[in-house]
Short mmCIF file of C-alpha atoms and ligand atoms in Angstrom, two decimals:
data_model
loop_
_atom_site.label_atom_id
_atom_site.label_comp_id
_atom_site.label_asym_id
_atom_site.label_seq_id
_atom_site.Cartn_x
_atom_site.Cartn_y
_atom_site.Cartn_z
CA UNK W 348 154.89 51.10 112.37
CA UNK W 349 154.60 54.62 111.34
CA UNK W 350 151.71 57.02 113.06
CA UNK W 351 151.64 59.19 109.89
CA UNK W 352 152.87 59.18 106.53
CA UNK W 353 152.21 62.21 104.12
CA UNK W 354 151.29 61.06 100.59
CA UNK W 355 153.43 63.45 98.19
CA UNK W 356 151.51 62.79 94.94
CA UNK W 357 147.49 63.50 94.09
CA UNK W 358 144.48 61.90 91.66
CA UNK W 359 144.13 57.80 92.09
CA UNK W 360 147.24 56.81 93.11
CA UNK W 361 147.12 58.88 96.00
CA UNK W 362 143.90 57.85 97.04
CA UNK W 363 145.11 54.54 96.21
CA UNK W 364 148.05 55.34 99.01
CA UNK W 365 145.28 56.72 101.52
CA UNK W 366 143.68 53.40 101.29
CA UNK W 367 146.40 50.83 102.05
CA UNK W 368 147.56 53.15 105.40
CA UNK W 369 144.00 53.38 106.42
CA UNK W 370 143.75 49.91 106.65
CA UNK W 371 146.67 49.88 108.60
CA UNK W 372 145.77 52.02 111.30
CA UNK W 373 148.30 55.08 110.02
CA UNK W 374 146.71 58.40 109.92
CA UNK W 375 147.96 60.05 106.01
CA UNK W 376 148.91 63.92 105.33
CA UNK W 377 147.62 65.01 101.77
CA UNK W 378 149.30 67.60 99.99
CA UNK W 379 147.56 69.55 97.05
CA UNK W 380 147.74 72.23 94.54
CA UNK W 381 145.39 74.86 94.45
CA UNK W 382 143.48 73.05 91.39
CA UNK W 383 143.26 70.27 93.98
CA UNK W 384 141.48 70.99 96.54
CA UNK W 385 138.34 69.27 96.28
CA UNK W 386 139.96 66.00 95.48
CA UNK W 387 138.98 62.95 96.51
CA UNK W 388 142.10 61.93 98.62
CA UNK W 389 142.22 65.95 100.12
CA UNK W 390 138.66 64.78 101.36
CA UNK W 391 139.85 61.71 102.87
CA UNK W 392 142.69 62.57 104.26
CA UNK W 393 143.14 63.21 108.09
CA UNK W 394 145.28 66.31 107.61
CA UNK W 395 145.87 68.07 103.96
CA UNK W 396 148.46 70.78 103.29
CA UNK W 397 148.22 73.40 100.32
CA UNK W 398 151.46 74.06 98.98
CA UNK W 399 151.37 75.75 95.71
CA UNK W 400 149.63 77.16 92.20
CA UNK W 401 148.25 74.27 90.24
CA UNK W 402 151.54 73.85 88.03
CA UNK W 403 153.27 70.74 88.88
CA UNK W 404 156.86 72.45 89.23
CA UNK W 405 155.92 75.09 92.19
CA UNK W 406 153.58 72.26 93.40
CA UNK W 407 154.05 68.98 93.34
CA UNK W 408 157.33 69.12 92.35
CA UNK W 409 158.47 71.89 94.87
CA UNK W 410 160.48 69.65 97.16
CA UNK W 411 161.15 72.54 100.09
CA UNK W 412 157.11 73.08 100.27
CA UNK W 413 156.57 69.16 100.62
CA UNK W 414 159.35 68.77 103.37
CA UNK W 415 157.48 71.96 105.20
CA UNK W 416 154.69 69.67 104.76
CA UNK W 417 155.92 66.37 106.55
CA UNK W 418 157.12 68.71 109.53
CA UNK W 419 154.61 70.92 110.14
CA UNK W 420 151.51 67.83 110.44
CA UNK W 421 154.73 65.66 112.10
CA UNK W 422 155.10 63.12 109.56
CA UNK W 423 157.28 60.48 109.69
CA UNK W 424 157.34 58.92 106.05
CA UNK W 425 156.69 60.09 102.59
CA UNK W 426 155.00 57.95 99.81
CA UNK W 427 155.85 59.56 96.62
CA UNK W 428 153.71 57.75 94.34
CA UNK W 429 154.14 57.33 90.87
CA UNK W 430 155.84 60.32 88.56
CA UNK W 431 156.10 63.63 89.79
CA UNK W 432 158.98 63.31 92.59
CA UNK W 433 158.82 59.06 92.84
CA UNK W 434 162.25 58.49 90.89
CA UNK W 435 163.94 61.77 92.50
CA UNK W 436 167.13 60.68 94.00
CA UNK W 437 167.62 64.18 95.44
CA UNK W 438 163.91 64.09 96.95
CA UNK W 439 164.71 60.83 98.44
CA UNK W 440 168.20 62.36 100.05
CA UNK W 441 166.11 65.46 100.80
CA UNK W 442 163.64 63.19 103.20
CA UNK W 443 166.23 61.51 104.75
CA UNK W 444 168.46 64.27 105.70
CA UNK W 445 165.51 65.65 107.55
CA UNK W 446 164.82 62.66 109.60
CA UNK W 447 162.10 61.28 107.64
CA UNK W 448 161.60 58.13 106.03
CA UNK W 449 161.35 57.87 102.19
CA UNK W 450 158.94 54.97 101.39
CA UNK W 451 161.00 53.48 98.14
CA UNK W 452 164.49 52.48 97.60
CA UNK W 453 167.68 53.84 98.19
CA UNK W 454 168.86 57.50 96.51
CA UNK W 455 171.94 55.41 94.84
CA UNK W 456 169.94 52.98 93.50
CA UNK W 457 167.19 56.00 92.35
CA UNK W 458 170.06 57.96 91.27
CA UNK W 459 171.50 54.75 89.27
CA UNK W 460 168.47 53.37 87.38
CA UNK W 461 167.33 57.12 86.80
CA UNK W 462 170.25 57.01 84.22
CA UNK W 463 169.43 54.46 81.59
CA UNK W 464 172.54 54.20 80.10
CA UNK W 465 174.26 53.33 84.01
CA UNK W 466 171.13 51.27 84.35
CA UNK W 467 171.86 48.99 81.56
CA UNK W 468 175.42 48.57 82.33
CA UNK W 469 174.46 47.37 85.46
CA UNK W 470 171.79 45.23 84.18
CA UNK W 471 174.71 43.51 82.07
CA UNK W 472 176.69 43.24 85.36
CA UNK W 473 174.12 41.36 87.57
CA UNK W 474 173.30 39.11 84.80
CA UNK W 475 170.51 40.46 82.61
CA UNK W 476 170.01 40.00 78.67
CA UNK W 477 169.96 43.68 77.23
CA UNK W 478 168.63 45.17 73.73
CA UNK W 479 172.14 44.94 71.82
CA UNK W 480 173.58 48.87 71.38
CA UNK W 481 175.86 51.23 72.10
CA UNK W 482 178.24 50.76 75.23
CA UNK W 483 177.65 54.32 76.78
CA UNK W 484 176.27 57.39 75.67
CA UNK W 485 176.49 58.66 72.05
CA UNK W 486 178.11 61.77 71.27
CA UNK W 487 179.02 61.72 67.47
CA UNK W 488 177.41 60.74 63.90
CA UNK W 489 181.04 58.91 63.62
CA UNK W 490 179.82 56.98 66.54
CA UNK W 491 176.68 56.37 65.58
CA UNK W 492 177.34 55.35 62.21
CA UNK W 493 179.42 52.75 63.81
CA UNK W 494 177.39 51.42 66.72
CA UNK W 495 174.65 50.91 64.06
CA UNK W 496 177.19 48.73 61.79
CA UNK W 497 177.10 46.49 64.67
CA UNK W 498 173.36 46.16 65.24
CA UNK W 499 172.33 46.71 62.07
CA UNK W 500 169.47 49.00 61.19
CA UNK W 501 167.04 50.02 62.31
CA UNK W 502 168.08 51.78 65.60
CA UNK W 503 167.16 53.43 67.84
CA UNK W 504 168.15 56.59 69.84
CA UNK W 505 167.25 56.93 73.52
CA UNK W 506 167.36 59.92 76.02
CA UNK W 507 169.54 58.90 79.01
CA UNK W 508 167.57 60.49 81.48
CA UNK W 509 164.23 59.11 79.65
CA UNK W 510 160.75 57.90 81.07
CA UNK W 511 157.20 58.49 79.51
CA UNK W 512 158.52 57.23 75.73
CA UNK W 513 160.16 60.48 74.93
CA UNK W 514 163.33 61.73 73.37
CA UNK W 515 162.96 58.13 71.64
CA UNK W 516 163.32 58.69 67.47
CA UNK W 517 164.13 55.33 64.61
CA UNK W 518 166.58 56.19 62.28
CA UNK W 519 165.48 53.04 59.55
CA UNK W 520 169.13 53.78 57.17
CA UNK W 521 172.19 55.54 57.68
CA UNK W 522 170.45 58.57 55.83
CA UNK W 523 168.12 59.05 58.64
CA UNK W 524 170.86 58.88 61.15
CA UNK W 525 172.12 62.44 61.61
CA UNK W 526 168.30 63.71 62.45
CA UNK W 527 167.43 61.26 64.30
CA UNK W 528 170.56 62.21 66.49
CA UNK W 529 169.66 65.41 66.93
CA UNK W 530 166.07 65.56 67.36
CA UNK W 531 166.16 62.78 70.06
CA UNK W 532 168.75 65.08 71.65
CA UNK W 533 166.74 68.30 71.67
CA UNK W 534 163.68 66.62 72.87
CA UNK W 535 165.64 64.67 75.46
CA UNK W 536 167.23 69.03 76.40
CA UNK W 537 163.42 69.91 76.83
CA UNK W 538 161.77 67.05 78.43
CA UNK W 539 164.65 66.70 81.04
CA UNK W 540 167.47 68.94 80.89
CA UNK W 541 170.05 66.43 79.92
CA UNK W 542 170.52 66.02 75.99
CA UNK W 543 172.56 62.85 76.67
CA UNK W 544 171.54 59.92 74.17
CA UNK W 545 172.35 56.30 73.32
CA UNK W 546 171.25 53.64 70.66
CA UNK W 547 169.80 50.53 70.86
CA UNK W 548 168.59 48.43 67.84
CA UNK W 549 164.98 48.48 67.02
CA UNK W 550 163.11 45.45 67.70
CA UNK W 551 160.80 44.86 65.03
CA UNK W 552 157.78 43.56 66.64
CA UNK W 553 158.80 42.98 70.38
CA UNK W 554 155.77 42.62 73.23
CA UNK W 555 157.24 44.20 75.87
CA UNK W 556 156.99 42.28 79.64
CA UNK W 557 157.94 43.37 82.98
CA UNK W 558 158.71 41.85 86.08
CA UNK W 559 157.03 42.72 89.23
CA UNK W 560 160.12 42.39 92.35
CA UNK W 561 159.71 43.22 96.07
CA UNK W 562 162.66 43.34 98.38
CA UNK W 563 163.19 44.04 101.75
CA UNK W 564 166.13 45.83 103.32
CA UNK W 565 167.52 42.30 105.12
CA UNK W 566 168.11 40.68 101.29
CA UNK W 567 164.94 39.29 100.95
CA UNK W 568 163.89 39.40 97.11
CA UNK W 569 160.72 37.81 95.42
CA UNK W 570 159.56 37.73 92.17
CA UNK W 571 155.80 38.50 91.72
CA UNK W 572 155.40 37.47 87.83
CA UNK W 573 155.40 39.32 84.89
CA UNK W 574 152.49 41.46 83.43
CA UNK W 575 152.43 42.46 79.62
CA UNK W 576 152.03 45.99 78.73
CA UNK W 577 151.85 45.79 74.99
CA UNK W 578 148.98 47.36 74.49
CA UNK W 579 150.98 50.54 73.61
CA UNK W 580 149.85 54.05 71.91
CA UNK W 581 153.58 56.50 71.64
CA UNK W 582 155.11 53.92 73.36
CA UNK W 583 152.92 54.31 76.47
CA UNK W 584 150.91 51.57 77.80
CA UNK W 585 146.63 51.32 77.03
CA UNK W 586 145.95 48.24 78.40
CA UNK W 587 147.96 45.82 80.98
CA UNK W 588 147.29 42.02 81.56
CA UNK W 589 148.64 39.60 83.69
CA UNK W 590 150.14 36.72 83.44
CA UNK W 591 151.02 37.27 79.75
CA UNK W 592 149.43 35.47 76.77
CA UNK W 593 152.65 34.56 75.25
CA UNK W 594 155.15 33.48 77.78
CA UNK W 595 155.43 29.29 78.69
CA UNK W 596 155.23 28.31 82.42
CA UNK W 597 158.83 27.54 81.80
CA UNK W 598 159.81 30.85 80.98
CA UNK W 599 157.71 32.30 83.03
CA UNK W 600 159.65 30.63 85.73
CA UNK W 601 162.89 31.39 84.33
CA UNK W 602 162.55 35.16 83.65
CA UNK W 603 161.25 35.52 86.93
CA UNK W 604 163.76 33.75 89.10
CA UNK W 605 166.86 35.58 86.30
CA UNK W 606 165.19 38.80 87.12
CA UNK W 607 164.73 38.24 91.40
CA UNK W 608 167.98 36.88 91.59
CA UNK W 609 169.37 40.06 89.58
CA UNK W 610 167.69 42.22 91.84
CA UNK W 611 169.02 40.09 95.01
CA UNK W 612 172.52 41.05 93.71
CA UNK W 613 171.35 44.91 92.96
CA UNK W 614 171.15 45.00 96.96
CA UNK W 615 167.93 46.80 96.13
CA UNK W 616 164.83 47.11 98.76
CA UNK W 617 161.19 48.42 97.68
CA UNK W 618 159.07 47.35 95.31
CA UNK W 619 160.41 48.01 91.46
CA UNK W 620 159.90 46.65 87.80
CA UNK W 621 162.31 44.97 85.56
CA UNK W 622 161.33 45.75 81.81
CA UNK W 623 161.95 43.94 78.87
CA UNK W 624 161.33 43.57 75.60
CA UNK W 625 160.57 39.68 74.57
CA UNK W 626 160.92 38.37 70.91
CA UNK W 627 161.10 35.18 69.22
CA UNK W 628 161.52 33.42 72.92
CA UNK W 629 164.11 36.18 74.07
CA UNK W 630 164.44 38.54 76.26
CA UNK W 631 166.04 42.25 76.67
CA UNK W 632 166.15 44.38 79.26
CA UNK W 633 165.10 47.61 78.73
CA UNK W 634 164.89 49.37 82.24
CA UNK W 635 164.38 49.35 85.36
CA UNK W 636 161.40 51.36 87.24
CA UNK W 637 162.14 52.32 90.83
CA UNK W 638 158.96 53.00 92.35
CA UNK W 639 155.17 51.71 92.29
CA UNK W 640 153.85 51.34 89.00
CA UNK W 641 150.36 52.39 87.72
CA UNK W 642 149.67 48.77 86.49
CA UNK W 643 150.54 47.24 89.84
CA UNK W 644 146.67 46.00 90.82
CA UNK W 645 146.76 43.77 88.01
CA UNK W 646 149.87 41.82 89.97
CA UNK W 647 148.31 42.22 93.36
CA UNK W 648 144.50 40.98 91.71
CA UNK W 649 146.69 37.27 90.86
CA UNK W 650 148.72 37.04 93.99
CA UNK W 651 147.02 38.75 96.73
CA UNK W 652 149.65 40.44 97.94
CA UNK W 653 148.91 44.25 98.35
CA UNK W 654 151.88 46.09 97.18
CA UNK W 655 151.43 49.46 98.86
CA UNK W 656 151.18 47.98 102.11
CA UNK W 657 154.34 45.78 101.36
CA UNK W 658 156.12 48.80 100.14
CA UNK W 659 155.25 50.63 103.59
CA UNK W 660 156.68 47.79 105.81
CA UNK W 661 159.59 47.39 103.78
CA UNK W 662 160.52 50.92 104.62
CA UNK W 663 159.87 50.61 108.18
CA UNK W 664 161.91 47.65 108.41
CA UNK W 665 160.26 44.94 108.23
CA UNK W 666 161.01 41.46 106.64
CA UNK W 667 158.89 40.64 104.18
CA UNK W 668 155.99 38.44 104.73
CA UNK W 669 156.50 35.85 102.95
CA UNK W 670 158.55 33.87 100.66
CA UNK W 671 159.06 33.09 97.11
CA UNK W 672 157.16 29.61 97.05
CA UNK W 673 154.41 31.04 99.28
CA UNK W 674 153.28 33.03 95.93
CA UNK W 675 150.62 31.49 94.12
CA UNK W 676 149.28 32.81 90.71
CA UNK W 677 145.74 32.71 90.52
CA UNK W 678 143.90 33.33 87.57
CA UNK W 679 144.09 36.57 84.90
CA UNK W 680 144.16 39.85 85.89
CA UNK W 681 143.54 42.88 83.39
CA UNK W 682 143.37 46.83 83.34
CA UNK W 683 142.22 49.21 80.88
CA UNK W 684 143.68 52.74 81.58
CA UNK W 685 141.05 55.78 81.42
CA UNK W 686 142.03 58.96 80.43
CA UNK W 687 140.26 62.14 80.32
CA UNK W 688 140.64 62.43 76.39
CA UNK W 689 138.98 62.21 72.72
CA UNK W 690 138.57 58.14 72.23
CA UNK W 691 139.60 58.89 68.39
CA UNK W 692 142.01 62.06 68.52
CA UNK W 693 143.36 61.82 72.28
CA UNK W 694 142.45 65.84 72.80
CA UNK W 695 142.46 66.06 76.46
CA UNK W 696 139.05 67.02 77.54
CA UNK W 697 139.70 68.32 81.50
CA UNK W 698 136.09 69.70 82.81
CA UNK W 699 133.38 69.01 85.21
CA UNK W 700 131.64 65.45 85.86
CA UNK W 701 128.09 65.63 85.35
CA UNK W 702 127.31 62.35 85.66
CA UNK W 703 129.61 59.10 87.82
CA UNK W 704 128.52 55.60 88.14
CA UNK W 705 131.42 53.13 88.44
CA UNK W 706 131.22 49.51 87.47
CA UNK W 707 130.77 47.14 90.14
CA UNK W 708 130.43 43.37 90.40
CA UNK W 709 132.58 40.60 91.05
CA UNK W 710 135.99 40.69 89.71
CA UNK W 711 135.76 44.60 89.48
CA UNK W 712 138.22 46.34 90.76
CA UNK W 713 137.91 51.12 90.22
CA UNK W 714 141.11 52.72 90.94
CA UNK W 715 139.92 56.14 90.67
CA UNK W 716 139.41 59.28 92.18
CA UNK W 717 136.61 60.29 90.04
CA UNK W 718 133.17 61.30 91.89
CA UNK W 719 129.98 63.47 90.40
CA UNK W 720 130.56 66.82 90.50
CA UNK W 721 134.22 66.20 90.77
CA UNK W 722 136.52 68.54 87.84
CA UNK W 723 139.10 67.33 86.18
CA UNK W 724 142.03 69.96 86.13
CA UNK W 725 143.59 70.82 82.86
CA UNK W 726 147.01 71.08 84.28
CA UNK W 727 147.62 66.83 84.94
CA UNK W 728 148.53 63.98 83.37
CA UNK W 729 145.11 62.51 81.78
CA UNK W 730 145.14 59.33 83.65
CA UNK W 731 141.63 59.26 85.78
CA UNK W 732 140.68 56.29 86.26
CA UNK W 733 141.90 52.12 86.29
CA UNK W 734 139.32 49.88 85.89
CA UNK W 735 140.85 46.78 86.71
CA UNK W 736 139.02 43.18 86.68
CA UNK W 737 140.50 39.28 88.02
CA UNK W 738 138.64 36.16 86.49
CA UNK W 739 139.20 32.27 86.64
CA UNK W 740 140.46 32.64 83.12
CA UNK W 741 141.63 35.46 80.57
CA UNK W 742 138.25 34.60 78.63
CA UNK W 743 136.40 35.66 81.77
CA UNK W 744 138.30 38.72 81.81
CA UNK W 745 137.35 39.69 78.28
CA UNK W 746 133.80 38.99 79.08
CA UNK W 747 134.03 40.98 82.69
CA UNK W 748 135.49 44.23 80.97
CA UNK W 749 133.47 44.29 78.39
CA UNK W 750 130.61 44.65 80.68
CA UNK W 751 132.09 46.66 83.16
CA UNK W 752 132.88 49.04 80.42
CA UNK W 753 128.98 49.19 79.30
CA UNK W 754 128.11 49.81 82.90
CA UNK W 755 130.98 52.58 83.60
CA UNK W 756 129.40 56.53 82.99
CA UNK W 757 131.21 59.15 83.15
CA UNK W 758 129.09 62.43 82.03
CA UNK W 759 130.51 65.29 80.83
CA UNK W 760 134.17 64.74 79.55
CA UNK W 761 135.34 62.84 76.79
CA UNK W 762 137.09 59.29 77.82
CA UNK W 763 138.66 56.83 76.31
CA UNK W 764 135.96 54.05 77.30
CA UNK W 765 135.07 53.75 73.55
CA UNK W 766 138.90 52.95 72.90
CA UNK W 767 139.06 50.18 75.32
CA UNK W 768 135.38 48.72 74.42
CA UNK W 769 136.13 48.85 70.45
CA UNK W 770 139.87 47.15 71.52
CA UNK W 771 138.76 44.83 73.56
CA UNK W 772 136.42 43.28 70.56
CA UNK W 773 139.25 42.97 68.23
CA UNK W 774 140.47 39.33 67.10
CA UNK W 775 143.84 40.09 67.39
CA UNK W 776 143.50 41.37 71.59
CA UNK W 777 140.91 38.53 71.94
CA UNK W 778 143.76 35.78 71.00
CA UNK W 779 146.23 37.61 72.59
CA UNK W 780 147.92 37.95 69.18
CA UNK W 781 149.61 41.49 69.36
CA UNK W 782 153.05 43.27 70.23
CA UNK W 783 153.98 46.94 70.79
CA UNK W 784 153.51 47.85 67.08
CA UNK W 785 149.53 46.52 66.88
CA UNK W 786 147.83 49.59 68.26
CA UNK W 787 149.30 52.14 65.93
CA UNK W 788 149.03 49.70 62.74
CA UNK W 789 145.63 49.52 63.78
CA UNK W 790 144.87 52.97 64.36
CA UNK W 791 146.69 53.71 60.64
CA UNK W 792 144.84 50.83 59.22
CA UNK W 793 141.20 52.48 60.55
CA UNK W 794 142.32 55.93 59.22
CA UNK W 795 142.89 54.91 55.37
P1 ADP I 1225 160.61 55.14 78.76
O1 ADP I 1225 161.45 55.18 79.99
O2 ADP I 1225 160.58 56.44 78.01
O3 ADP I 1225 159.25 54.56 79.00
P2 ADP I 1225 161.57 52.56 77.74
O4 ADP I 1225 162.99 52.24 77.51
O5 ADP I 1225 160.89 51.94 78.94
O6 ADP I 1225 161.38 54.15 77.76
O7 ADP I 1225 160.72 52.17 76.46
C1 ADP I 1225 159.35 52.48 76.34
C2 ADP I 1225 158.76 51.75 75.15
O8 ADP I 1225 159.47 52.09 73.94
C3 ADP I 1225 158.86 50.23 75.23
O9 ADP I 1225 157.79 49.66 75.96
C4 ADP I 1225 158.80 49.88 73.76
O10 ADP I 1225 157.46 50.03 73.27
C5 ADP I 1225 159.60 50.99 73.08
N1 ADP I 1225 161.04 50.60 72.93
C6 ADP I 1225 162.05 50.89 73.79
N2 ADP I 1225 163.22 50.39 73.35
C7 ADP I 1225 162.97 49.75 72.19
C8 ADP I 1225 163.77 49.01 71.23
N3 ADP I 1225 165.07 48.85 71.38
N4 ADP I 1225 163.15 48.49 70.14
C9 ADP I 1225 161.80 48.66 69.96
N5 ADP I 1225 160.99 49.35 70.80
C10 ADP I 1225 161.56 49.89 71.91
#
């Protein structure tokens, strides 16, 4: 096994890294910002690196300072988390060159599902459903106009090099079309540097469900369920539960073993996520995430298996541990994501913690980095902390959140606790009666 591994990310899911190679016996390397440097994983870790201002692209971005890194504290693998440089083919190629070992799949298949529009035409080759659309990127109104003939309307575009729900826009007639186009494009030039775009048709009220896969690098694949991330604000996920409220054993069963033996096909090793989109009893694949996700506890709360310390085998080598029929789903797993934000206007509100107390209990589960005293930079992603909870039942679950969120302080910032408690009293979340449209409708529907 590896000695050391440096941990090329920061807030929980660092910490979250620093955790699964303590327990087994591998000594980590944190790197950090200069906004970071009183963070909980810099703290923990047995060796921590500086390597840059606090903004992300000379920090955690800068791939030359993070290789300096791994060699200077003699590293042998790097984790690279979730965002920042975690779906970075070139990163990935960079680590490898120099002798290291990246701790996620290959660059190709990075480099491949990074693309959406390669991603889906390889999803249609290894035998997965997709959201009917255009065949390849989109380059005219002429082809637009035609492509949406096809699917009928409402469509909608998509940035190639997407992720994070931008460069996404509906055009609802042909009138709306030409905008659409172009907007999508120029927020696709910003956000990524590629203004490449394609079309898809617009699911009117889809839930969308993803399925968790781990693979090892001798062509072992399993399947470890789905979890449903519907609970969506800007098409970015709220709250994550697992197994989903709407899916049959059966289909549980047969999107899972569709999906694993996709993936077994792929030739792909890691952990990863199949997405879909499921409506009226079908499903689409949307994409395809190559790394660790932030909702993975909820999986490993219902089978068990620890992901992170999967993922870090897998990359030394190993065979997986076990096999498809050794997984067992227990019980219902769900997570309600914290942010450092206004509950009601989603202001980010960065600053110091006066006050921490995290929930605890059976069931509870804190992915977080938080601790009193501790300030949130302004220069992140708002994500602080996961509370996660596992229950006999999804009615336990409700009950279990709700009173871990009563118990959970957090003094000083704004959070979006008061989000989660007043969502997790509605009728419609309680039944398990909504899709990716609720939130929003909701929100609208509170507003008039
Ligand atoms: P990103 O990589 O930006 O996250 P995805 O393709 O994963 O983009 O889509 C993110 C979210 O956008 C989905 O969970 C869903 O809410 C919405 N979405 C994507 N494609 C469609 C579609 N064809 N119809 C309706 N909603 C969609």
């Amino acid at each position: 096994m590896f000695d050391k591994i440096l941990i090329a990310n920061r807030g929980e899911i660092a910490l979250r890294i620093h955790r699964a190679c303590k327990e087994m016996g591998i000594d980590t390397v944190a790197i950090h910002s200069t906004a970071d440097h009183d963070a909980m994983n810099v703290r923990l870790a047995d060796e921590a690196v500086c390597i840059g201002p606090p903004a992300g692209g000379v920090s955690y971005l800068h791939m030359p300072a993070i290789i300096s890194a791994a060699d200077i504290t003699g590293a042998q693998a790097v984790h690279p988390g979730v965002g920042f440089l975690s779906e970075n083919a070139n990163f990935a190629e960079m680590v490898e060159t120099h002798g290291l070992t990246f701790i996620g799949p290959s660059p190709d298949h990075l480099r491949n599902m990074g693309d959406k529009v390669t991603a889906k035409k390889i999803a249609q080759e290894i035998g997965l459903p997709v959201v009917p659309g255009s065949a390849g990127e989109v380059t005219s109104l002429k082809e637009a106009k035609e492509v949406a003939k096809s699917t009928g309307y409402p469509v909608l575009i998509k940035a190639t090099a997407g992720g994070g729900g931008r460069g996404m826009k509906i055009a609802n007639d042909e009138s709306e079309l030409e905008d659409a186009l172009s907007m999508a494009s120029n927020e696709a030039k910003a956000a990524f540097g590629n203004a490449g775009v394609y079309m898809e048709k617009y699911l009117g009220n889809p839930r969308h469900i993803e399925i968790q896969i781990i693979a090892d690098k001798h062509g072992n694949v399993v399947h470890l369920g789905e979890r449903d991330c519907s609970m969506q604000r800007r098409h970015q996920k709220v709250i994550e539960e697992a197994p989903s409220p709407a899916l049959s054993v059966k289909e549980r069963e047969e999107i899972g073993e569709l999906t694993r033996k996709a993936i077994e096909r792929l030739g792909y090793h890691s952990v990863g996520t199949v997405e879909y989109l499921y409506e009226n009893g079908e499903f689409f694949f949307i994409e395809m995430n190559t790394r660790l996700q932030v909702e993975h506890p909820i999986t490993e709360m219902i089978t068990g298996v620890d992901l992170v310390r999967e993922q870090i085998r897998i990359a030394h080598g190993h065979k997986l541990s076990f096999t498809q029929k050794d997984i067992r789903f227990s019980g219902h797993s769900i997570e309600c994501r914290i942010n450092a934000e206004h509950p009601e206007t989603f202001v980010p509100s960065p600053g110091k913690l006066q006050e921490y107390h995290a929930p605890g209990g059976l069931g509870i589960r804190v992915d977080s980095h938080l601790y009193s005293g501790y300030s949130v930079p302004p220069h992140y992603d708002s994500l602080i902390s996961k509370l996660i909870v596992h229950g006999k039942t999804r009615n336990e679950c409700l009950m279990r959140m709700r009173r871990a969120l009563g118990e959970y302080v957090i003094g000083g910032i704004n959070t979006s606790i008061p989000l989660h408690q007043h969502l997790l009293h509605q009728p419609d979340f309680i039944n398990g009666d909504y899709s990716i449209k609720w939130l929003e409708t909701h929100m609208e529907e509170n507003n008039k």
